[in-house]
Amino acid sequence: MNTQEIPYKIYLEESEMPAHWYNVRADMENKPAPLLNPETLKPMTLEELEHVFCTELAKQELDDTTPYFEIPQEIREFYRMYRPSPLVRAYCLEKKLDTPAKIYYKFEGNNTSGSHKLNSAIAQAYYAKKQGLKGVTTETGAGQWGTALSMACSYFDLDCRVYMVKCSYEQKPFRREVMRTYGAAVTPSPSETTEVGKKILAEHPGTAGSLGCAISEAVEAATATEGYRYVLGSVLSQVLLHQTVIGLETKAALDKYEIVPDMIIGCAGGGSNLGGLISPFMGEVLRGERNYQIIAVEPVSCPSLTRGKYAYDFCDTGRVCPLAKMYTLGSGFIPSPNHAGGLRYHGMSSVLSQLYHDGLMEARSVTQTEVFQAAQQFARIEGILPAPESSHAIRAAIDEALKCKETGEEKTIVFGLTGTGYFDMYAYQRFNDGEMTDYVPTDEDLKPGFDSLPAL
Amino acid sequence: MNTQEIPYKIYLEESEMPAHWYNVRADMENKPAPLLNPETLKPMTLEELEHVFCTELAKQELDDTTPYFEIPQEIREFYRMYRPSPLVRAYCLEKKLDTPAKIYYKFEGNNTSGSHKLNSAIAQAYYAKKQGLKGVTTETGAGQWGTALSMACSYFDLDCRVYMVKCSYEQKPFRREVMRTYGAAVTPSPSETTEVGKKILAEHPGTAGSLGCAISEAVEAATATEGYRYVLGSVLSQVLLHQTVIGLETKAALDKYEIVPDMIIGCAGGGSNLGGLISPFMGEVLRGERNYQIIAVEPVSCPSLTRGKYAYDFCDTGRVCPLAKMYTLGSGFIPSPNHAGGLRYHGMSSVLSQLYHDGLMEARSVTQTEVFQAAQQFARIEGILPAPESSHAIRAAIDEALKCKETGEEKTIVFGLTGTGYFDMYAYQRFNDGEMTDYVPTDEDLKPGFDSLPAL
């Protein structure tokens, strides 16, 4: 097809939007290792998971054979308020880079949560409501997940309790206010409202908190309160399942114009966005139908795929959650305060970890100054001010497009632009003022994290 | 047409996007009164306007007979990066209000400037570049216009100097950083960089600044610097012309589904968004083809249409700009610090003022707590966190939909959702904390403004 005919933005019709989520595990020969009960070290059962998660979500978490899950009508109606997201042809960026590469990005930032997180938040809120629960608890770091969940709970009239990492709570008052506008109760973590919070505060008075610690508090709050369950915005296989709406829309939009990408690039923190984007493409690879170069991009300062160990580990600092087999820096790993933005989780989705372990995708790490250079360049050319997280993928996409310029290859690059950076202006300010630096952990720096790995 | 067939969001194809702006003045029997030279009190000539504005823009400003202006190809390419904006059917809001009314909103917030301002910013930057200028100067209050212009200048590689009202500069550091990310130089106003700024600082030391004062500084900076011109984000007829892309897209989307609105609602500050939205519909009214109820919504605390005088007045506090005949509170009017958000300009587009004077549209004013109640309700139901400015239109749309509930009328309501409130979280915080109050100016409060009107 003539490139002249491809619009700047490909929008699917409502009738073309996905009616099912795709469960990539069904097509994996090597299944992701099961979650383990931290006490018995045996695979988690449905009964055990139901204690923490809604029943339907627990089922999705454990199901590695059903390839498609129908998206309930109520969720599809909510999706229609902010989806389909556009698949954008980056004509202006291509021109500026003077590259023969064709660059597309799937933009998930055009909703008030500012990111793809809403795709799973609305699903999790729906199942909680359907089960007759009163509310849900969760943690949030940068605040995107918490905002998304607040929006979803407000829509389904569910109570929403968010444990927000204390340093973010203080540094990002506007994120907090967005959540409050949607009716959520936001507590800085660690807090005195949970036993694990009290314990952490006693051991580390004045701590700025961490995501792992906030997870522990949210889980405790859910399991200790009648009618509540815990929900999580990344890492879990159920979240990855919901996020496949990104990849399915992307694939439908590409198919509509008979475009076959050569490579697919996404940033990787807990892995939900990357997993959601690549799942339908990975499915083709797993079924032997087609091949793609798939690249995960992570921060140099939190390099779970590129420098982590493939091992069973705790998902949270408080060690109350199940163990997952994943690429991990150890639940005791604490990202440097130098690091701006998200992607600071110590582990990685067990689905993606297995795929990476099997050589089905690549990973690379980039420094944050490189990332912000790409973010600024992208903002000025394509108009969208990207989230720092998303800008990891931009960095890699630009690097690949520049390689094409050298080799003359007309590769088609698709990357995930997960969100906008409107609430990350502190980090941009540091960059604008020339005050941003990079932190590259030494092996010595990574040692305490690895030492925290459980001996199984 | 069956309502079931109308999607949640109507997007035009690229081929359906407007190729021309529509100049409503061409169809007006009573033309807006001409701008006057503040020294000679005679109508401004092209030569005089060229001193301040780019030549093409000065021509657009003066032209009240040409009905259509072709949108240059370069601008249409930029429009394709973030346009068409969706015309959204507010199914969820209708359901929650339990109204027989059908509600649509044209959402202009899905771009990094966060509002419709980008539609004119890119046009003004284009003409400046085409004329071979080095850069442009402007003022910004809430920061949306400054952000839009920064984005546009960055795209065309033009220097951009923004005078930002001092209180906003201090209260909205993130807006400032967005502008800096796009390469703009941002100066708090009043400043020592201009004569008028020095004068104002000498007379009112410690002043928090005002939009009228920032305009004066930006105009002086432009006229005093070789290769620079001044650009303005609202009020002017050229800006209203560029903003008709909103109304033309809205009309094309409605026509596509054979929808005929009963009423069109927009918030009104300087008038560019409202004017752009209603122009094509007003054109039909002026040509006797159809009739619509058109409603301008303004803040009770800055009521230029509902309580202002229809008179020649200065556009800026420093009285360096031409005089415009408009509904005005007087250039000496200073909005109460109680007032959150934009829509704080003392006057109103001379085009809209004439239409209002001729009884072709209505105006009403609303208090800010009513506005934030509507904003919160809208956010929770429709998912989008609206700008305070836009929420004036939401308030009126909800009020009209509730009237329909009482009367049982199935009216079709279209309103302009001009932007998002991500940088207005201070105001939301005040509302969330129950600390927001209303200010209704007495006649006595309005007197100083009226006393500042020039005696012509």
Short mmCIF file of N, CA and C in Angstrom, two decimals, chain A residues 202-311:
data_model
loop_
_atom_site.label_atom_id
_atom_site.label_comp_id
_atom_site.label_asym_id
_atom_site.label_seq_id
_atom_site.Cartn_x
_atom_site.Cartn_y
_atom_site.Cartn_z
N ALA A 202 8.85 1.86 62.13
CA ALA A 202 9.66 1.65 63.33
C ALA A 202 11.11 1.33 62.96
N GLU A 203 11.27 0.53 61.90
CA GLU A 203 12.62 0.15 61.47
C GLU A 203 13.33 1.25 60.70
N HIS A 204 12.56 1.97 59.87
CA HIS A 204 13.15 3.03 59.05
C HIS A 204 12.39 4.33 59.22
N PRO A 205 12.53 4.97 60.41
CA PRO A 205 11.79 6.22 60.60
C PRO A 205 12.23 7.25 59.54
N GLY A 206 11.28 8.01 59.04
CA GLY A 206 11.62 9.02 58.05
C GLY A 206 11.81 8.49 56.65
N THR A 207 11.49 7.21 56.42
CA THR A 207 11.67 6.66 55.08
C THR A 207 10.73 7.33 54.08
N ALA A 208 11.19 7.44 52.84
CA ALA A 208 10.37 8.06 51.79
C ALA A 208 9.43 7.05 51.17
N GLY A 209 9.51 5.81 51.63
CA GLY A 209 8.61 4.78 51.11
C GLY A 209 9.12 4.14 49.84
N SER A 210 8.47 3.05 49.47
CA SER A 210 8.80 2.37 48.21
C SER A 210 7.55 1.67 47.72
N LEU A 211 7.57 1.28 46.46
CA LEU A 211 6.41 0.63 45.88
C LEU A 211 6.14 -0.70 46.57
N GLY A 212 7.22 -1.44 46.82
CA GLY A 212 7.06 -2.74 47.47
C GLY A 212 6.41 -2.61 48.83
N CYS A 213 6.76 -1.57 49.54
CA CYS A 213 6.19 -1.32 50.87
C CYS A 213 4.73 -0.92 50.76
N ALA A 214 4.40 -0.09 49.78
CA ALA A 214 3.01 0.34 49.59
C ALA A 214 2.14 -0.85 49.20
N ILE A 215 2.70 -1.77 48.42
CA ILE A 215 1.96 -2.99 48.06
C ILE A 215 1.59 -3.76 49.32
N SER A 216 2.57 -3.94 50.21
CA SER A 216 2.32 -4.69 51.44
C SER A 216 1.19 -4.06 52.25
N GLU A 217 1.22 -2.73 52.34
CA GLU A 217 0.16 -2.06 53.10
C GLU A 217 -1.21 -2.25 52.45
N ALA A 218 -1.26 -2.11 51.12
CA ALA A 218 -2.54 -2.23 50.42
C ALA A 218 -3.10 -3.64 50.55
N VAL A 219 -2.22 -4.64 50.47
CA VAL A 219 -2.67 -6.03 50.60
C VAL A 219 -3.23 -6.26 52.01
N GLU A 220 -2.50 -5.76 52.99
CA GLU A 220 -2.98 -5.93 54.37
C GLU A 220 -4.33 -5.24 54.57
N ALA A 221 -4.46 -4.03 54.06
CA ALA A 221 -5.71 -3.28 54.22
C ALA A 221 -6.87 -4.02 53.57
N ALA A 222 -6.62 -4.66 52.44
CA ALA A 222 -7.68 -5.39 51.73
C ALA A 222 -8.08 -6.64 52.48
N THR A 223 -7.09 -7.40 52.91
CA THR A 223 -7.41 -8.68 53.54
C THR A 223 -7.97 -8.49 54.95
N ALA A 224 -7.67 -7.33 55.55
CA ALA A 224 -8.16 -7.08 56.91
C ALA A 224 -9.52 -6.40 56.92
N THR A 225 -10.04 -6.03 55.76
CA THR A 225 -11.31 -5.28 55.73
C THR A 225 -12.37 -6.08 54.98
N GLU A 226 -13.50 -6.27 55.64
CA GLU A 226 -14.62 -7.01 55.05
C GLU A 226 -15.10 -6.32 53.77
N GLY A 227 -15.26 -7.11 52.70
CA GLY A 227 -15.82 -6.56 51.47
C GLY A 227 -14.82 -5.84 50.59
N TYR A 228 -13.54 -6.01 50.90
CA TYR A 228 -12.50 -5.36 50.10
C TYR A 228 -11.57 -6.40 49.46
N ARG A 229 -11.01 -6.07 48.32
CA ARG A 229 -9.96 -6.88 47.73
C ARG A 229 -8.86 -5.95 47.26
N TYR A 230 -7.72 -6.57 47.00
CA TYR A 230 -6.55 -5.82 46.55
C TYR A 230 -6.47 -5.88 45.02
N VAL A 231 -6.10 -4.79 44.41
CA VAL A 231 -5.88 -4.80 42.97
C VAL A 231 -4.50 -4.21 42.68
N LEU A 232 -3.93 -4.65 41.56
CA LEU A 232 -2.55 -4.29 41.24
C LEU A 232 -2.50 -3.82 39.78
N GLY A 233 -1.64 -2.86 39.52
CA GLY A 233 -1.65 -2.23 38.20
C GLY A 233 -0.68 -2.80 37.19
N SER A 234 0.17 -3.75 37.61
CA SER A 234 1.15 -4.28 36.66
C SER A 234 1.58 -5.66 37.12
N VAL A 235 2.60 -6.19 36.53
CA VAL A 235 3.29 -7.42 36.92
C VAL A 235 2.42 -8.68 36.75
N LEU A 236 1.19 -8.65 37.28
CA LEU A 236 0.35 -9.85 37.26
C LEU A 236 -0.10 -10.22 35.84
N SER A 237 -0.35 -11.51 35.66
CA SER A 237 -0.77 -12.00 34.35
C SER A 237 -2.16 -11.51 33.98
N GLN A 238 -3.03 -11.29 34.98
CA GLN A 238 -4.38 -10.76 34.70
C GLN A 238 -4.29 -9.35 34.13
N VAL A 239 -3.35 -8.57 34.65
CA VAL A 239 -3.18 -7.19 34.18
C VAL A 239 -2.68 -7.20 32.74
N LEU A 240 -1.71 -8.07 32.50
CA LEU A 240 -1.17 -8.21 31.16
C LEU A 240 -2.27 -8.62 30.19
N LEU A 241 -3.15 -9.49 30.66
CA LEU A 241 -4.29 -9.92 29.82
C LEU A 241 -5.14 -8.72 29.41
N HIS A 242 -5.53 -7.88 30.40
CA HIS A 242 -6.37 -6.72 30.09
C HIS A 242 -5.66 -5.76 29.14
N GLN A 243 -4.37 -5.65 29.33
CA GLN A 243 -3.61 -4.69 28.51
C GLN A 243 -3.45 -5.16 27.07
N THR A 244 -3.82 -6.40 26.78
CA THR A 244 -3.69 -6.82 25.39
C THR A 244 -4.63 -6.05 24.46
N VAL A 245 -5.57 -5.30 25.05
CA VAL A 245 -6.40 -4.44 24.20
C VAL A 245 -5.51 -3.48 23.40
N ILE A 246 -4.37 -3.11 23.98
CA ILE A 246 -3.43 -2.22 23.27
C ILE A 246 -2.90 -2.91 22.02
N GLY A 247 -2.37 -4.11 22.22
CA GLY A 247 -1.77 -4.84 21.11
C GLY A 247 -2.78 -5.27 20.07
N LEU A 248 -3.96 -5.66 20.53
CA LEU A 248 -4.99 -6.10 19.59
C LEU A 248 -5.47 -4.95 18.71
N GLU A 249 -5.64 -3.78 19.33
CA GLU A 249 -6.00 -2.60 18.52
C GLU A 249 -4.88 -2.25 17.55
N THR A 250 -3.65 -2.33 18.05
CA THR A 250 -2.50 -2.00 17.21
C THR A 250 -2.46 -2.92 16.00
N LYS A 251 -2.63 -4.20 16.26
CA LYS A 251 -2.57 -5.18 15.18
C LYS A 251 -3.71 -4.97 14.18
N ALA A 252 -4.91 -4.69 14.70
CA ALA A 252 -6.06 -4.45 13.82
C ALA A 252 -5.83 -3.23 12.93
N ALA A 253 -5.24 -2.18 13.53
CA ALA A 253 -4.98 -0.96 12.77
C ALA A 253 -3.92 -1.20 11.69
N LEU A 254 -2.88 -1.96 12.05
CA LEU A 254 -1.83 -2.28 11.07
C LEU A 254 -2.40 -3.14 9.95
N ASP A 255 -3.17 -4.15 10.34
CA ASP A 255 -3.76 -5.06 9.35
C ASP A 255 -4.65 -4.30 8.37
N LYS A 256 -5.37 -3.32 8.90
CA LYS A 256 -6.30 -2.53 8.08
C LYS A 256 -5.57 -1.86 6.92
N TYR A 257 -4.34 -1.50 7.16
CA TYR A 257 -3.55 -0.85 6.10
C TYR A 257 -2.44 -1.76 5.57
N GLU A 258 -2.57 -3.05 5.87
CA GLU A 258 -1.62 -4.05 5.38
C GLU A 258 -0.17 -3.70 5.72
N ILE A 259 0.02 -3.21 6.94
CA ILE A 259 1.36 -2.87 7.39
C ILE A 259 1.89 -4.01 8.25
N VAL A 260 3.11 -4.48 7.96
CA VAL A 260 3.72 -5.53 8.77
C VAL A 260 4.97 -4.93 9.43
N PRO A 261 4.95 -4.79 10.75
CA PRO A 261 6.11 -4.19 11.41
C PRO A 261 7.31 -5.14 11.44
N ASP A 262 8.50 -4.55 11.44
CA ASP A 262 9.71 -5.34 11.62
C ASP A 262 10.06 -5.46 13.10
N MET A 263 9.82 -4.37 13.82
CA MET A 263 10.14 -4.44 15.25
C MET A 263 9.09 -3.73 16.09
N ILE A 264 8.95 -4.23 17.31
CA ILE A 264 7.99 -3.67 18.26
C ILE A 264 8.74 -3.36 19.54
N ILE A 265 8.61 -2.12 19.99
CA ILE A 265 9.41 -1.63 21.11
C ILE A 265 8.50 -1.12 22.22
N GLY A 266 8.81 -1.47 23.44
CA GLY A 266 8.04 -0.95 24.56
C GLY A 266 8.90 -0.77 25.78
N CYS A 267 8.50 0.17 26.64
CA CYS A 267 9.22 0.33 27.90
C CYS A 267 8.74 -0.77 28.86
N ALA A 268 9.62 -1.12 29.78
CA ALA A 268 9.30 -2.23 30.68
C ALA A 268 9.60 -1.85 32.13
N GLY A 269 8.53 -1.84 32.94
CA GLY A 269 8.67 -1.66 34.38
C GLY A 269 8.25 -2.97 35.01
N GLY A 270 6.95 -3.08 35.30
CA GLY A 270 6.41 -4.38 35.72
C GLY A 270 6.05 -5.23 34.52
N GLY A 271 5.88 -4.59 33.37
CA GLY A 271 5.71 -5.33 32.13
C GLY A 271 4.32 -5.33 31.51
N SER A 272 3.35 -4.65 32.15
CA SER A 272 1.97 -4.78 31.64
C SER A 272 1.77 -4.11 30.30
N ASN A 273 2.38 -2.94 30.14
CA ASN A 273 2.22 -2.24 28.87
C ASN A 273 2.93 -3.01 27.76
N LEU A 274 4.17 -3.38 28.02
CA LEU A 274 4.94 -4.12 27.00
C LEU A 274 4.23 -5.43 26.67
N GLY A 275 3.83 -6.14 27.70
CA GLY A 275 3.16 -7.42 27.48
C GLY A 275 1.87 -7.26 26.70
N GLY A 276 1.10 -6.22 27.04
CA GLY A 276 -0.14 -5.97 26.34
C GLY A 276 0.07 -5.62 24.89
N LEU A 277 1.09 -4.81 24.65
CA LEU A 277 1.38 -4.39 23.27
C LEU A 277 1.84 -5.56 22.41
N ILE A 278 2.74 -6.36 22.96
CA ILE A 278 3.36 -7.38 22.10
C ILE A 278 2.58 -8.69 22.03
N SER A 279 1.65 -8.92 22.96
CA SER A 279 1.00 -10.24 23.03
C SER A 279 0.50 -10.79 21.69
N PRO A 280 -0.33 -10.04 20.94
CA PRO A 280 -0.84 -10.64 19.70
C PRO A 280 0.27 -10.92 18.69
N PHE A 281 1.31 -10.11 18.71
CA PHE A 281 2.43 -10.33 17.80
C PHE A 281 3.24 -11.54 18.26
N MET A 282 3.44 -11.62 19.56
CA MET A 282 4.16 -12.76 20.14
C MET A 282 3.40 -14.05 19.86
N GLY A 283 2.08 -13.95 19.90
CA GLY A 283 1.25 -15.12 19.58
C GLY A 283 1.57 -15.65 18.19
N GLU A 284 1.71 -14.75 17.23
CA GLU A 284 2.06 -15.17 15.88
C GLU A 284 3.43 -15.85 15.85
N VAL A 285 4.35 -15.28 16.63
CA VAL A 285 5.69 -15.87 16.70
C VAL A 285 5.60 -17.27 17.30
N LEU A 286 4.88 -17.38 18.41
CA LEU A 286 4.78 -18.66 19.11
C LEU A 286 4.10 -19.73 18.25
N ARG A 287 3.16 -19.29 17.44
CA ARG A 287 2.46 -20.24 16.58
C ARG A 287 3.21 -20.46 15.26
N GLY A 288 4.39 -19.83 15.15
CA GLY A 288 5.22 -20.04 13.96
C GLY A 288 4.69 -19.37 12.71
N GLU A 289 3.85 -18.36 12.87
CA GLU A 289 3.23 -17.71 11.71
C GLU A 289 4.06 -16.57 11.15
N ARG A 290 4.82 -15.93 12.01
CA ARG A 290 5.55 -14.74 11.59
C ARG A 290 6.65 -14.46 12.60
N ASN A 291 7.57 -13.57 12.24
CA ASN A 291 8.63 -13.23 13.17
C ASN A 291 8.77 -11.73 13.33
N TYR A 292 9.01 -11.29 14.53
CA TYR A 292 9.22 -9.87 14.80
C TYR A 292 10.41 -9.72 15.74
N GLN A 293 11.08 -8.57 15.61
CA GLN A 293 12.08 -8.22 16.62
C GLN A 293 11.35 -7.46 17.72
N ILE A 294 11.40 -7.98 18.92
CA ILE A 294 10.66 -7.38 20.03
C ILE A 294 11.66 -6.91 21.08
N ILE A 295 11.57 -5.62 21.44
CA ILE A 295 12.57 -5.02 22.32
C ILE A 295 11.94 -4.40 23.56
N ALA A 296 12.38 -4.86 24.72
CA ALA A 296 12.00 -4.25 25.99
C ALA A 296 13.07 -3.23 26.37
N VAL A 297 12.62 -2.04 26.78
CA VAL A 297 13.57 -0.99 27.17
C VAL A 297 13.35 -0.64 28.62
N GLU A 298 14.44 -0.70 29.39
CA GLU A 298 14.32 -0.42 30.83
C GLU A 298 15.38 0.58 31.26
N PRO A 299 15.22 1.18 32.45
CA PRO A 299 16.21 2.15 32.92
C PRO A 299 17.51 1.45 33.34
N VAL A 300 18.63 2.06 33.04
CA VAL A 300 19.93 1.57 33.51
C VAL A 300 19.93 1.45 35.03
N SER A 301 19.16 2.33 35.68
CA SER A 301 19.19 2.35 37.15
C SER A 301 18.28 1.30 37.79
N CYS A 302 17.46 0.64 37.00
CA CYS A 302 16.60 -0.41 37.55
C CYS A 302 16.49 -1.54 36.52
N PRO A 303 17.61 -2.26 36.32
CA PRO A 303 17.75 -3.13 35.16
C PRO A 303 17.36 -4.58 35.41
N SER A 304 16.07 -4.83 35.64
CA SER A 304 15.67 -6.18 36.04
C SER A 304 15.91 -7.22 34.93
N LEU A 305 15.60 -6.89 33.68
CA LEU A 305 15.82 -7.86 32.62
C LEU A 305 17.30 -7.97 32.26
N THR A 306 17.95 -6.82 32.11
CA THR A 306 19.32 -6.86 31.60
C THR A 306 20.37 -7.27 32.64
N ARG A 307 20.07 -7.09 33.90
CA ARG A 307 21.06 -7.45 34.92
C ARG A 307 20.48 -8.26 36.07
N GLY A 308 19.18 -8.53 36.00
CA GLY A 308 18.55 -9.27 37.09
C GLY A 308 18.80 -10.77 37.01
N LYS A 309 18.30 -11.48 38.01
CA LYS A 309 18.40 -12.95 38.04
C LYS A 309 17.03 -13.54 37.77
N TYR A 310 17.00 -14.68 37.10
CA TYR A 310 15.73 -15.37 36.83
C TYR A 310 15.48 -16.34 37.97
N ALA A 311 14.63 -15.92 38.89
CA ALA A 311 14.48 -16.69 40.12
C ALA A 311 13.13 -16.40 40.77
#
